[in-house]
Tab-separated table of C-alpha atoms and ligand atoms in Angstrom:
chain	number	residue	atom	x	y	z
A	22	UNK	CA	92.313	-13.076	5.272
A	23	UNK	CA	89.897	-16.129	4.685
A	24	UNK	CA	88.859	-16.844	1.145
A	25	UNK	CA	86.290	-14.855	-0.616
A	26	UNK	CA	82.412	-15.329	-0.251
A	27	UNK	CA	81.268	-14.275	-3.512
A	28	UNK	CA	77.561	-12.601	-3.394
A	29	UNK	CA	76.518	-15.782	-6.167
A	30	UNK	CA	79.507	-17.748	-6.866
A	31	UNK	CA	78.693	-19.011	-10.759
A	32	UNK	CA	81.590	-21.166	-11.488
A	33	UNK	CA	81.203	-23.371	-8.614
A	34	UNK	CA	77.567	-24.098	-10.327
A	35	UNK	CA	79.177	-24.536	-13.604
A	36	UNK	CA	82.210	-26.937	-12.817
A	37	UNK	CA	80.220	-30.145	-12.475
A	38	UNK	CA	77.886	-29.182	-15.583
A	39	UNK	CA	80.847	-27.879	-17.805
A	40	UNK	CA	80.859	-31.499	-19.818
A	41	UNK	CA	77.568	-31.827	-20.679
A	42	UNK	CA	76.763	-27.995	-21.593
A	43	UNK	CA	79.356	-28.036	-23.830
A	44	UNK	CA	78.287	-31.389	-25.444
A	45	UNK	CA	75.136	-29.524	-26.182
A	46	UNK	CA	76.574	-26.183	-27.553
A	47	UNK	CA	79.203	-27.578	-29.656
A	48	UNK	CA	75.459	-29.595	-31.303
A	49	UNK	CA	73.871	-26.763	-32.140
A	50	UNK	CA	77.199	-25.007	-33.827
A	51	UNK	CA	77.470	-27.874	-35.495
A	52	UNK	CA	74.227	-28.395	-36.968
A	53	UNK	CA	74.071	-24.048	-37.368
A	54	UNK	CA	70.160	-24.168	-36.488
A	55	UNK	CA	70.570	-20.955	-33.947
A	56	UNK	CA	67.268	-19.631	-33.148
A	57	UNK	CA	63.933	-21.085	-32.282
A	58	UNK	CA	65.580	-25.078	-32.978
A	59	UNK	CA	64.922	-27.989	-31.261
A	60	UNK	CA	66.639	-27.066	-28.095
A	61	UNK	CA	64.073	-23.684	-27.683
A	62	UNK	CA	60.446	-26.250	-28.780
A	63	UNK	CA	61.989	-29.056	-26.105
A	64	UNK	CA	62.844	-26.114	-23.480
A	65	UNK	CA	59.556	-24.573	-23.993
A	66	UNK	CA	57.786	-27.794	-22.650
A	67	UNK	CA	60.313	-28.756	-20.203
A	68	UNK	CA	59.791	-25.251	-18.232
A	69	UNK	CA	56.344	-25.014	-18.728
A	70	UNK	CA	55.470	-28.493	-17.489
A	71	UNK	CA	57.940	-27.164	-14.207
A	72	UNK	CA	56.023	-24.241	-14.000
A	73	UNK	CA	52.690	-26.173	-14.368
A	74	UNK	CA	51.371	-23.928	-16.853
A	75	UNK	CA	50.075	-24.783	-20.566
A	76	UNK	CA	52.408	-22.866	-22.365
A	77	UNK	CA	55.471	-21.575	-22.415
A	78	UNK	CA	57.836	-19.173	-24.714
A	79	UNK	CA	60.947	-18.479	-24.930
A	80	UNK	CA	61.846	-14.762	-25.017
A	81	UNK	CA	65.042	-12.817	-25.496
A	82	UNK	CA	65.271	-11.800	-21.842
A	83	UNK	CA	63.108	-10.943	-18.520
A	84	UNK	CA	62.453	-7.497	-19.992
A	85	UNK	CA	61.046	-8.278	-23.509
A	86	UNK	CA	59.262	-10.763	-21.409
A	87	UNK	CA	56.716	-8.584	-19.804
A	88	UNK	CA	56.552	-6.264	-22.477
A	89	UNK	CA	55.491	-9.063	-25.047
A	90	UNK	CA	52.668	-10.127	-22.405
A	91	UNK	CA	51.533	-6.325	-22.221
A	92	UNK	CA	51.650	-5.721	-25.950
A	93	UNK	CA	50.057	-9.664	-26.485
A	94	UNK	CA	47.442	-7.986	-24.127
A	95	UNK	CA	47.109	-4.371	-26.315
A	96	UNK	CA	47.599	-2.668	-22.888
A	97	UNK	CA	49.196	0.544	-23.949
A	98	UNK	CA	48.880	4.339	-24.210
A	99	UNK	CA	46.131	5.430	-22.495
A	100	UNK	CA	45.659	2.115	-20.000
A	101	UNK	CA	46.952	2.130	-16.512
A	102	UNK	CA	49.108	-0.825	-14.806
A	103	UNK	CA	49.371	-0.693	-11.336
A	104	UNK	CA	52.999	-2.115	-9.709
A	105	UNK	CA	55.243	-1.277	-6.940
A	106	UNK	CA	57.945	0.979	-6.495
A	107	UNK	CA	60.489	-1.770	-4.919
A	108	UNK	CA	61.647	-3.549	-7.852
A	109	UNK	CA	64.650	-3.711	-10.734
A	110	UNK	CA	63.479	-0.887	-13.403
A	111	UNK	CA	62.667	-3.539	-15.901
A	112	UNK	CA	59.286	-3.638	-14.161
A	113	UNK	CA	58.884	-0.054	-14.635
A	114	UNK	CA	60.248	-0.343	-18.203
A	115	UNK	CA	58.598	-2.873	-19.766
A	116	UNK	CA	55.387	-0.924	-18.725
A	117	UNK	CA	56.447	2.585	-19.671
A	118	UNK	CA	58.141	1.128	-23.051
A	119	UNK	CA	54.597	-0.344	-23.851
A	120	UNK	CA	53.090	3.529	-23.591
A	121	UNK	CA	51.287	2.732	-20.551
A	122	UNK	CA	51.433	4.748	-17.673
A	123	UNK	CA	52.620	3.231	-14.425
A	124	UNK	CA	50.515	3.626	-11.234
A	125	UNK	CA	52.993	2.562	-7.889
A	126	UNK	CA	51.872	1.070	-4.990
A	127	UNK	CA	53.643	0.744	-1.803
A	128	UNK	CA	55.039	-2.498	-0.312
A	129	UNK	CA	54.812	-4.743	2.919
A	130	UNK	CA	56.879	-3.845	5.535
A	131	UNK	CA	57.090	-7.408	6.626
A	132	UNK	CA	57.557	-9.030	2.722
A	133	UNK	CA	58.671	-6.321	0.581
A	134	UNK	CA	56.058	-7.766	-1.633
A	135	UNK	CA	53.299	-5.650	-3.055
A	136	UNK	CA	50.655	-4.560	-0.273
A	137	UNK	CA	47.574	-5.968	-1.069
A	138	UNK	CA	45.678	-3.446	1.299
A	139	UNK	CA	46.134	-0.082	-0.826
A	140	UNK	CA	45.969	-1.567	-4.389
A	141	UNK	CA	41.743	-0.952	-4.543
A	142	UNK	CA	42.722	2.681	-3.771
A	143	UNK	CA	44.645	2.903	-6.857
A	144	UNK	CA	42.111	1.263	-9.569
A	145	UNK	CA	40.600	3.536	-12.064
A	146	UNK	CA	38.527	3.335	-14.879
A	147	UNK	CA	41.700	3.511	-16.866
A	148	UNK	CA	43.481	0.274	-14.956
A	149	UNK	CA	43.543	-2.157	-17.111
A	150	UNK	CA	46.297	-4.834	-15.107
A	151	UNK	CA	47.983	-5.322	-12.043
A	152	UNK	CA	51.689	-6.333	-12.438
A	153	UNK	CA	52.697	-7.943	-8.977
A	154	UNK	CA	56.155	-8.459	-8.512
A	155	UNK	CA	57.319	-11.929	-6.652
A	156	UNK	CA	60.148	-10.245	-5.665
A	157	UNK	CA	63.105	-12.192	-3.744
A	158	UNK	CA	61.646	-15.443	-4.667
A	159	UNK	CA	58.313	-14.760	-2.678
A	160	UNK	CA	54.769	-14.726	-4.392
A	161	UNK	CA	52.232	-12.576	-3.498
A	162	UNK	CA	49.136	-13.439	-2.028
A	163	UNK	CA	47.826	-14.680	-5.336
A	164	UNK	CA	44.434	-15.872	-4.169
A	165	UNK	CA	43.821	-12.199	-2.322
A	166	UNK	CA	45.129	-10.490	-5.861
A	167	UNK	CA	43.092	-12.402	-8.040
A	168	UNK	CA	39.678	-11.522	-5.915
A	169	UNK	CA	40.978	-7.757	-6.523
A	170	UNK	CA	41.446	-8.281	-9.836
A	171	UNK	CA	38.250	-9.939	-10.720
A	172	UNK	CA	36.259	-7.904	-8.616
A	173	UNK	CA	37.524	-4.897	-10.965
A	174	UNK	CA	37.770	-6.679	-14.429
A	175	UNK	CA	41.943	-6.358	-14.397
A	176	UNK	CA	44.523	-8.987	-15.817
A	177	UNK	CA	47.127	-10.205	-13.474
A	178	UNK	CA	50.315	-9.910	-15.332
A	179	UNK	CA	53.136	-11.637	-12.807
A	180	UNK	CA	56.875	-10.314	-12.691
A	181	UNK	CA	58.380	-13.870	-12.020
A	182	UNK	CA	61.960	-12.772	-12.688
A	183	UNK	CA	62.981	-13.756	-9.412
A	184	UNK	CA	60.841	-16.395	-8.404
A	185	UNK	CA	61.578	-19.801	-10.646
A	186	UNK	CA	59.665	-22.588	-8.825
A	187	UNK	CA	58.615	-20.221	-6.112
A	188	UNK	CA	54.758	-21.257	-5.001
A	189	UNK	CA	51.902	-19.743	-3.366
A	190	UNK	CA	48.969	-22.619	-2.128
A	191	UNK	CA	51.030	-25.241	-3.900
A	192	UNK	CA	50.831	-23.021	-7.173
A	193	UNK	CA	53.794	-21.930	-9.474
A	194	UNK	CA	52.686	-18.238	-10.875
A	195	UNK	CA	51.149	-18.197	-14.320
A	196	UNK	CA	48.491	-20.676	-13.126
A	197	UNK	CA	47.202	-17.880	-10.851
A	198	UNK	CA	47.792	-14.833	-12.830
A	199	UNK	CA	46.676	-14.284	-16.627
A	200	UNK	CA	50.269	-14.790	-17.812
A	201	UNK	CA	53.605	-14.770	-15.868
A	202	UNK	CA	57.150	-13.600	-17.032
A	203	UNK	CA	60.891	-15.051	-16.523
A	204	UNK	CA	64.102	-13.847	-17.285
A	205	UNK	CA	67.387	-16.382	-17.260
A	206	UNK	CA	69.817	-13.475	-16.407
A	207	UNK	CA	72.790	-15.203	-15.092
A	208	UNK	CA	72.409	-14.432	-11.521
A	209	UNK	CA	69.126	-15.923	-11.218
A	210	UNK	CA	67.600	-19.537	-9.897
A	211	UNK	CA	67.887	-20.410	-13.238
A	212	UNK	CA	70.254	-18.538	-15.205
A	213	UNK	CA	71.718	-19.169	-18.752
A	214	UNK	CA	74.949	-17.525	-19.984
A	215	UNK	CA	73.951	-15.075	-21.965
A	216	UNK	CA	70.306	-13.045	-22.480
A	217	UNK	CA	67.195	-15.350	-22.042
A	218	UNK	CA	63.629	-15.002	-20.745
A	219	UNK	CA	60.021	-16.859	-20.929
A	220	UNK	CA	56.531	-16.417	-20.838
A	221	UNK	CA	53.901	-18.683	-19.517
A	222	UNK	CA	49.770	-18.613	-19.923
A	223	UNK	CA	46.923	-21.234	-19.919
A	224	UNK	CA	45.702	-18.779	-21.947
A	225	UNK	CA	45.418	-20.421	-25.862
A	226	UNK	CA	44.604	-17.254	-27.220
A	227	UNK	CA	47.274	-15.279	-25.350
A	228	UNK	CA	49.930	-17.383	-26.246
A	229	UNK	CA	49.730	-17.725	-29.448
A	230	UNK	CA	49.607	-14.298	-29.526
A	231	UNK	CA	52.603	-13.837	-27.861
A	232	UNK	CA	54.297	-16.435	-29.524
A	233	UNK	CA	53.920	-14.066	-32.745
A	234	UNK	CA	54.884	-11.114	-31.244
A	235	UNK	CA	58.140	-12.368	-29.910
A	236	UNK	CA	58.873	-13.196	-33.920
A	237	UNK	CA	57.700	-9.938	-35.664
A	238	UNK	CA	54.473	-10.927	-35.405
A	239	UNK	CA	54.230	-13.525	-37.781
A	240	UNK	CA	52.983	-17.429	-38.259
A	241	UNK	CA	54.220	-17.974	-41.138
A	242	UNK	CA	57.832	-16.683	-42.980
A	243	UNK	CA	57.533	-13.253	-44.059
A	244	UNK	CA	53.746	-12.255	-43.192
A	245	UNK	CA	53.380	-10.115	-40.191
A	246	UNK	CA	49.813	-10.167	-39.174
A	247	UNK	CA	50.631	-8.301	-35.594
A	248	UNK	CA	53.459	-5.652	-34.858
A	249	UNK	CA	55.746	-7.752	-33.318
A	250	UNK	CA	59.217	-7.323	-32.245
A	251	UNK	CA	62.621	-9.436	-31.831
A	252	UNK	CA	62.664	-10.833	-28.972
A	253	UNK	CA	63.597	-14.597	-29.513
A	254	UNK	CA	65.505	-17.359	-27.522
A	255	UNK	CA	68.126	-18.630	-28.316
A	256	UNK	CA	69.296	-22.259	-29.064
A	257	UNK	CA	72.446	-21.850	-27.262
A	258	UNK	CA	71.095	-20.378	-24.345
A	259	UNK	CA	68.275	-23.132	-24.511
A	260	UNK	CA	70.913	-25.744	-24.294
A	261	UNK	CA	72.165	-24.207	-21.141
A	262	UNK	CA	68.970	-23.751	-19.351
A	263	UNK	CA	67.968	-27.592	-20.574
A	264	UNK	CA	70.686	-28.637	-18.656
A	265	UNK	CA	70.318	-26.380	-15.495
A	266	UNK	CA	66.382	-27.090	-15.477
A	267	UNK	CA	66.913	-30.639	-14.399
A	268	UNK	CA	69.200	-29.033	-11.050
A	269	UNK	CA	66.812	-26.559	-10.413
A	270	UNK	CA	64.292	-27.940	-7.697
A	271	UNK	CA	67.397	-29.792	-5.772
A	272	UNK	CA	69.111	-25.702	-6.408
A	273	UNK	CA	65.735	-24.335	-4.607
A	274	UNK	CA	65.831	-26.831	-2.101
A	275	UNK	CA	69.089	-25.887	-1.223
A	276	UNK	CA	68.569	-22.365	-0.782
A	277	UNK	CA	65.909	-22.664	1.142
A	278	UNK	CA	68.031	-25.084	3.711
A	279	UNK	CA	70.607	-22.022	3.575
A	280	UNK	CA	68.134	-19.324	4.346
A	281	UNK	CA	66.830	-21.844	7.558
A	282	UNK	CA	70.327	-21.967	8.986
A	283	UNK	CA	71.028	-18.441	8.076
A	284	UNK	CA	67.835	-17.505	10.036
A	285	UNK	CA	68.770	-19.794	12.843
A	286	UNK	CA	72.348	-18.074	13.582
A	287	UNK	CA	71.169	-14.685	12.701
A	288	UNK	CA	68.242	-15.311	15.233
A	289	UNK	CA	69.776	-13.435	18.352
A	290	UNK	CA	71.368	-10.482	16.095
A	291	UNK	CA	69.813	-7.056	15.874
A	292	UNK	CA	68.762	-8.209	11.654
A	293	UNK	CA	65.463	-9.194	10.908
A	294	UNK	CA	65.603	-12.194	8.850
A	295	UNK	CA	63.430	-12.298	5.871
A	296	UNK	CA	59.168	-13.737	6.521
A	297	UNK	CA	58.112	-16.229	4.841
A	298	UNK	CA	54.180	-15.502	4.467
A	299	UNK	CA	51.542	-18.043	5.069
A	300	UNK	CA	50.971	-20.352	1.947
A	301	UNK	CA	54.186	-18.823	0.587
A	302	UNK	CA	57.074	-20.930	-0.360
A	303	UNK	CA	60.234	-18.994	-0.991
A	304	UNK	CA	62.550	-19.907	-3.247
A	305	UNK	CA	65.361	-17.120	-1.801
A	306	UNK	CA	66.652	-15.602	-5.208
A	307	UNK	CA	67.992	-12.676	-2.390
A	308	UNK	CA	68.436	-12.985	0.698
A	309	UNK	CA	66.955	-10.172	2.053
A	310	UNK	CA	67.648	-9.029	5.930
A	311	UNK	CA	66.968	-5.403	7.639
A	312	UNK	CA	69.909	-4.379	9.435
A	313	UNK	CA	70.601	-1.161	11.429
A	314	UNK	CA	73.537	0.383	10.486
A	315	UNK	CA	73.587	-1.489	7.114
A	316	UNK	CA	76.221	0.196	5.131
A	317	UNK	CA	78.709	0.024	7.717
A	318	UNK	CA	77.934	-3.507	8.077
A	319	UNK	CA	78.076	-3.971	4.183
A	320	UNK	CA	81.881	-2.274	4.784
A	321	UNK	CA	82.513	-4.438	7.532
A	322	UNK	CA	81.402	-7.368	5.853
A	323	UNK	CA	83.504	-6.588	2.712
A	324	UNK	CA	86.370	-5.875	4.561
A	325	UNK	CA	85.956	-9.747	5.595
A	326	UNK	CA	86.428	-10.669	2.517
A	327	UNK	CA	82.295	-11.295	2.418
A	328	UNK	CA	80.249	-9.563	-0.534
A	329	UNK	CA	76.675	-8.509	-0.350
A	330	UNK	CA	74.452	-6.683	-2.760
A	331	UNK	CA	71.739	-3.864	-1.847
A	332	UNK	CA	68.290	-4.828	-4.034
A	333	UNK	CA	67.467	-1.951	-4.690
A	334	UNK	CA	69.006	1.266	-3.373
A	335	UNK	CA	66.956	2.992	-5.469
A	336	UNK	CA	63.213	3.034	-5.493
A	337	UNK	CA	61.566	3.570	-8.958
A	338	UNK	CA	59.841	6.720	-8.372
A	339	UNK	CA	62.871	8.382	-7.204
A	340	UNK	CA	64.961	7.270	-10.085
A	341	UNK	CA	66.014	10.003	-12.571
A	342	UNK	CA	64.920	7.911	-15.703
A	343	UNK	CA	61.276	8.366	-13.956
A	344	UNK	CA	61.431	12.269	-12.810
A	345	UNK	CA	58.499	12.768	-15.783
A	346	UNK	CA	56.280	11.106	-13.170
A	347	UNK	CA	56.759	13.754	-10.725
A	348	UNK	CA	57.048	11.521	-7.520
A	349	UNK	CA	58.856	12.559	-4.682
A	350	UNK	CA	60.759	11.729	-1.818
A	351	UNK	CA	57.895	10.558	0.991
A	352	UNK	CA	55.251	9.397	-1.405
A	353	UNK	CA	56.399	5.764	-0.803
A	354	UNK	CA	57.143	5.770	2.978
A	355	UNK	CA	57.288	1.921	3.974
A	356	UNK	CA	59.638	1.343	0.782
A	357	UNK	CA	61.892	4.690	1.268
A	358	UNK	CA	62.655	3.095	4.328
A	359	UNK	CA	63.432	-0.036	3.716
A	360	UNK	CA	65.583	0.780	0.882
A	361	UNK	CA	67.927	2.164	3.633
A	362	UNK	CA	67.797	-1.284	5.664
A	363	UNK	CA	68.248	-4.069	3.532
A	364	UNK	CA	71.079	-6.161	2.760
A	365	UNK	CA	70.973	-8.806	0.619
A	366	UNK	CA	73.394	-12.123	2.138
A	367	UNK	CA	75.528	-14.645	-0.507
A	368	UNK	CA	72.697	-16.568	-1.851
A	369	UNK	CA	73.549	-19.645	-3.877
A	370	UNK	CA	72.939	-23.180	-4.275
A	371	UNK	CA	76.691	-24.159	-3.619
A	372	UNK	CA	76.811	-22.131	-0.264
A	373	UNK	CA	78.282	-23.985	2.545
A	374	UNK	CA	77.137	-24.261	5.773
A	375	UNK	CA	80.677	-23.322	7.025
A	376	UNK	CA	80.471	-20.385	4.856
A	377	UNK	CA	77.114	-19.648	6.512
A	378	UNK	CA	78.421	-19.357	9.778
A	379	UNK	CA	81.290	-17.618	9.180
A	380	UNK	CA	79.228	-14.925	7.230
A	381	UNK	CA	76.935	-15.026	10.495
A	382	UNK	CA	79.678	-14.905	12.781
A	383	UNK	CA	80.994	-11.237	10.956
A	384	UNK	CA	77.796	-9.988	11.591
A	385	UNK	CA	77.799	-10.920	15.524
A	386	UNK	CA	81.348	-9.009	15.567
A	387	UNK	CA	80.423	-6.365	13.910
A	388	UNK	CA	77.152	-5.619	16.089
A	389	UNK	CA	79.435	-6.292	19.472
A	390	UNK	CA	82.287	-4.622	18.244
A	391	UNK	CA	81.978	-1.193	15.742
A	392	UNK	CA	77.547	-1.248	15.493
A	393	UNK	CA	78.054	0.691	19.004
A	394	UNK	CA	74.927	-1.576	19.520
A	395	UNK	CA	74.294	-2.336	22.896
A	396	UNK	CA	72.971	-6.054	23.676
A	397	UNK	CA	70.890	-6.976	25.843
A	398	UNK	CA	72.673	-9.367	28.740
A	399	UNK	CA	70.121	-12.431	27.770
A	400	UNK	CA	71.775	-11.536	24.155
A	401	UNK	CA	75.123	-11.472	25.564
A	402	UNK	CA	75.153	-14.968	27.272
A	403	UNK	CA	73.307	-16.798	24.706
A	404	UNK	CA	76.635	-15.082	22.702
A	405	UNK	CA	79.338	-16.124	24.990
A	406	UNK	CA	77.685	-19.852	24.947
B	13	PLP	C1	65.904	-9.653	-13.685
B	13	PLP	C2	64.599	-8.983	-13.555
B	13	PLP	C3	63.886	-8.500	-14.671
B	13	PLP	C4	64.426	-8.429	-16.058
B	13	PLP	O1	65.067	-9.505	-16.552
B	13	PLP	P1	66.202	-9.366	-17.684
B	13	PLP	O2	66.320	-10.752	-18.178
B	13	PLP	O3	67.433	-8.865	-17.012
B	13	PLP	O4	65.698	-8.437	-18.729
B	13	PLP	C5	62.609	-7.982	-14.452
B	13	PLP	N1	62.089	-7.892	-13.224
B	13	PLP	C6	62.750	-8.301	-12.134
B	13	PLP	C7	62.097	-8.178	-10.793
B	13	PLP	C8	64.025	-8.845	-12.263
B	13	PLP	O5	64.685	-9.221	-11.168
């Protein structure tokens, strides 16, 4: 069998970085200055001058993230955020942790993203933010949002997790929302190795704020003026992501060349390739295709030595951690079904366009060979060319 395709291959990323990362890491252990040093200050204006935003903090991790922005926001028991149902749980438990109680909206078909025409329906005098999740590496409609939002009096609070760099109108989030949160899991655009996250405002109020919070709420050593919590970054993981930063628009870049020749060879196959929405650019964290038949092509595929990964199988409200909501199966129709049809593709900066094909190629054979799929004979020649 041909080599492995790894879903996100992180050593090839780290082989050509190794030197200089652990230059960096072998500074901080030396000097023993571990949390919230000079690596975490410089970080915190390197990303935020990326992002285009203000400020930035550095958080513990993508979870903590959003839950410092709700608590920096007092949104809690008794207040309403409204967010979709097709995203990782973190969106579902940074809100719930917080006390608040979660109102879902359903998705897109076409984007997966949040869908912009039911969220009025949803507002209530309880609603206090909207937590839009730029899921895949796609914004929402930002400009559309906001008008909801300030037609209604509601914060924008972002889920950026998976959208580093992403843009909507030439914007980065944060600059469009009230504040946006990142997390630096390994697996994403920008990934340390370890636990790491980030907030971002233009908000001077907010931020400082949440810079407290993130610190047991205090300024100064050993007077906590707001019930904070831990959720600090760390100087070695700020040494990694200092490092990474400077590869991350050339890493976007390339992703987004991959997803164009992924879209060109998958073109003539019965998978819809992912849409890129009008004043969107993706940044492809996932991704994301519809395919019929998808877990026997996800068999197929691994059988081929080629990995995928399903984001999400799951749908919050039908998650057992969530039953206390009392959703059930049908409530959420356009994401129930496309839980069943997506497939997420390798995904990674270092992708090769050989690798491309060949994962391209597997799908072709599986579709004329075990989908039972019958082509159409236009389908059939341009295949034979
Ligand atoms: C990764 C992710 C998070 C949480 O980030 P962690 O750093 O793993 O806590 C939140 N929301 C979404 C959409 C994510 O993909």
């Amino acid at each position: 069998m041909d080599t492995p395709i790894q879903f996100v291959d992180l050593k090839k990323q780290y082989a050509p970085l190794k030197e200089e990362i652990l230059t960096g890491i072998s500074e901080v252990l030396d000097g023993m200055h571990l949390f919230l040093g000079d690596n975490v200050q410089a970080f915190e204006k390197e990303f935020a001058a990326f992002c285009g935003v203000k400020h930035g903090i550095g958080i513990s991790d993508g979870t903590s993230a959003l839950h410092v922005i709700l608590r920096a926001m007092e949104i809690g028991p008794g207040d309403e955020v409204i967010t979709v149902p097709n995203t990782f749980i973190a969106t579902a438990e940074a809100i719930t942790m917080a006390g608040a109680s979660m109102v879902l909206v359903d998705i897109d078909p076409a984007t997966y993203l949040m869908d912009l025409d039911r969220v009025e329906e949803k507002i209530t005098p309880k609603t206090k933010a909207i937590m839009p999740v730029h899921l895949y590496g796609q914004m929402v409609n930002m400009d559309r949002l906001r008008e909801i939002a300030d037609r209604h009096g509601l914060r924008i609070i972002e889920d950026t997790c998976q959208a580093h760099g992403a843009e909507f109108n030439g914007k980065q989030a944060a600059g469009l929302g009230d504040a946006a949160a990142y997390s630096f899991y390994f697996s994403k655009n920008l990934g340390g190795y370890g636990e790491g996250g980030f907030v971002t405002t233009n908000d001077d109020e907010l931020a400082r704020k949440m810079r407290m919070i993130r610190d047991h709420g205090s300024e100064r050593r050993y007077c906590h003026d707001l019930l904070g919590m831990n959720a600090r970054l760390d100087e070695i993981q700020a040494v990694v992501l200092r490092v990474k930063l400077k590869h991350l628009a050339e890493w976007n870049i390339a992703r987004r060349q991959h997803a164009e020749l992924y879209r060109k060879l998958l073109a003539d196959l019965p998978v819809t390739a992912p849409l890129e929405a009008e004043s969107a650019r993706h940044v492809y964290h996932l991704f994301v295709v519809r395919a019929p038949e998808r877990d026997a092509l996800q068999a197929y595929l691994k059988d081929h030595g080629i990995f995928t990964g399903i984001h999400y199988p799951i749908p919050i409200h039908l998650q057992t951690a969530f039953g206390f909501m009392g959703h059930k199966a049908g409530d959420f129709p356009v994401t129930e079904r496309a839980v069943g049809e997506i497939l997420s593709l390798p995904m990674f900066a270092e992708l090769t366009d050989a690798e491309i094909v060949r994962i391209a190629d597997t799908i072709r054979e599986f579709y004329l060979t075990k989908g039972g799929i019958q082509q159409a004979p236009e389908t059939m020649a341009k295949i034979s060319n």
